[in-house]
Amino acid sequence: MSTDLPKSMDRGFFISLEGGEGSGKTTQINRLVDMLSERGYDVVITREPGGTPEAESIRNLLVQRDGGNWNAMAEVLLLFAARSMHIEKLIKPALNDGKIVICDRFTDSTLAYQGFGRGLALDKIKEIERISINEFKPDLTFILDIDVRTGLNRSNARLSEEDAGEQTEDRFERLDIEFHERLREGFLETARQNEGRCYILNAAQSMDHLSDEIKNIALAKLQGE
Ligand code: TMP
């Protein structure tokens, strides 16, 4: 690691990226990892649900088309079970080593999908968050916002490209448009309530402009601005 890294890097830095289907998260995460690695930061990339073997097993139950017909509360409990393992086994150890952890989705997705989307009371989710992970939160969150139809068109195009026969991680993509509208509103509302941490970015703009915005904010935050 280069010597001019900010002092805060002694304890690492935790970044999450959030957004609805087709918001371009994967591309932006890869670009952010490359940009930070080029500058000498030690970066760990991970995802939710998932990130450890146990949490990946839970992911299969939740996101596979035939993984089970869970009610919203069961989903939340499974998500926080996975998240608890993920934090303990991967995220905190990496942060303690001074690394930057970049996570594809985190608790904001649970508020959006299971809360706003599926209608589970937000205070129940927050209570489970408190009990299971002690409200552990990212230092910085990017919310990639896009019009629902544009996002779903992008996401459906990707799913059919990836071979309709093989790709079955689409249980959530298959829900109706109203669900995705509630989801979008959920992310925007969560961002409004967490202004210092969350940045809403327009995911319909060009990939290059979006990655520039992400880069500028991430570097400023890492430098303690
Ligand atoms: P991905 O498609 O971005 O990899 O995310 C997997 C799916 O899991 C996605 O459809 C959203 C869903 N999900 C939730 O419903 N709640 C959560 O807390 C998380 C992290 C993901």
Short mmCIF file of C-alpha atoms and ligand atoms in Angstrom, two decimals, residues 21 25 47-49 59 63 75 79 83 104-107 109-110 113-114 169 172-173, ligand 1:
data_model
loop_
_atom_site.label_atom_id
_atom_site.label_comp_id
_atom_site.label_asym_id
_atom_site.label_seq_id
_atom_site.Cartn_x
_atom_site.Cartn_y
_atom_site.Cartn_z
CA GLU A 21 -32.61 -4.33 -11.36
CA LYS A 25 -24.13 -1.98 -10.40
CA ARG A 47 -21.83 -9.31 -2.43
CA GLU A 48 -25.08 -9.81 -0.54
CA PRO A 49 -26.71 -12.09 0.07
CA ARG A 59 -28.33 -16.81 -1.26
CA VAL A 63 -32.63 -15.86 -5.20
CA GLU A 75 -36.58 -13.63 3.91
CA LEU A 79 -30.83 -12.25 4.95
CA ARG A 83 -25.27 -10.87 6.80
CA ASP A 104 -22.80 -5.37 -3.96
CA ARG A 105 -25.91 -4.58 -1.83
CA PHE A 106 -26.26 -4.48 1.97
CA THR A 107 -29.00 -3.69 4.53
CA SER A 109 -31.60 -3.60 -0.01
CA THR A 110 -33.49 -5.35 2.78
CA TYR A 113 -37.02 -5.14 -1.13
CA GLN A 114 -38.55 -6.71 1.97
CA GLU A 169 -31.23 -16.24 -10.39
CA PHE A 172 -36.93 -11.01 -7.81
CA GLU A 173 -36.73 -9.79 -11.43
P1 TMP B 1 -28.39 -9.10 -7.27
O1 TMP B 1 -29.34 -9.48 -8.38
O2 TMP B 1 -28.09 -7.65 -7.23
O3 TMP B 1 -27.18 -9.99 -7.19
O4 TMP B 1 -29.20 -9.36 -5.89
C1 TMP B 1 -29.80 -10.58 -5.63
C2 TMP B 1 -31.28 -10.43 -5.37
O5 TMP B 1 -31.52 -10.47 -3.96
C3 TMP B 1 -31.87 -9.14 -5.89
O6 TMP B 1 -33.00 -9.45 -6.67
C4 TMP B 1 -32.29 -8.41 -4.65
C5 TMP B 1 -32.42 -9.47 -3.60
N1 TMP B 1 -32.13 -8.98 -2.23
C6 TMP B 1 -33.16 -8.77 -1.34
O7 TMP B 1 -34.33 -8.99 -1.66
N2 TMP B 1 -32.88 -8.28 -0.09
C7 TMP B 1 -31.61 -8.03 0.32
O8 TMP B 1 -31.38 -7.61 1.47
C8 TMP B 1 -30.52 -8.27 -0.62
C9 TMP B 1 -29.12 -8.01 -0.20
C10 TMP B 1 -30.85 -8.73 -1.88
#
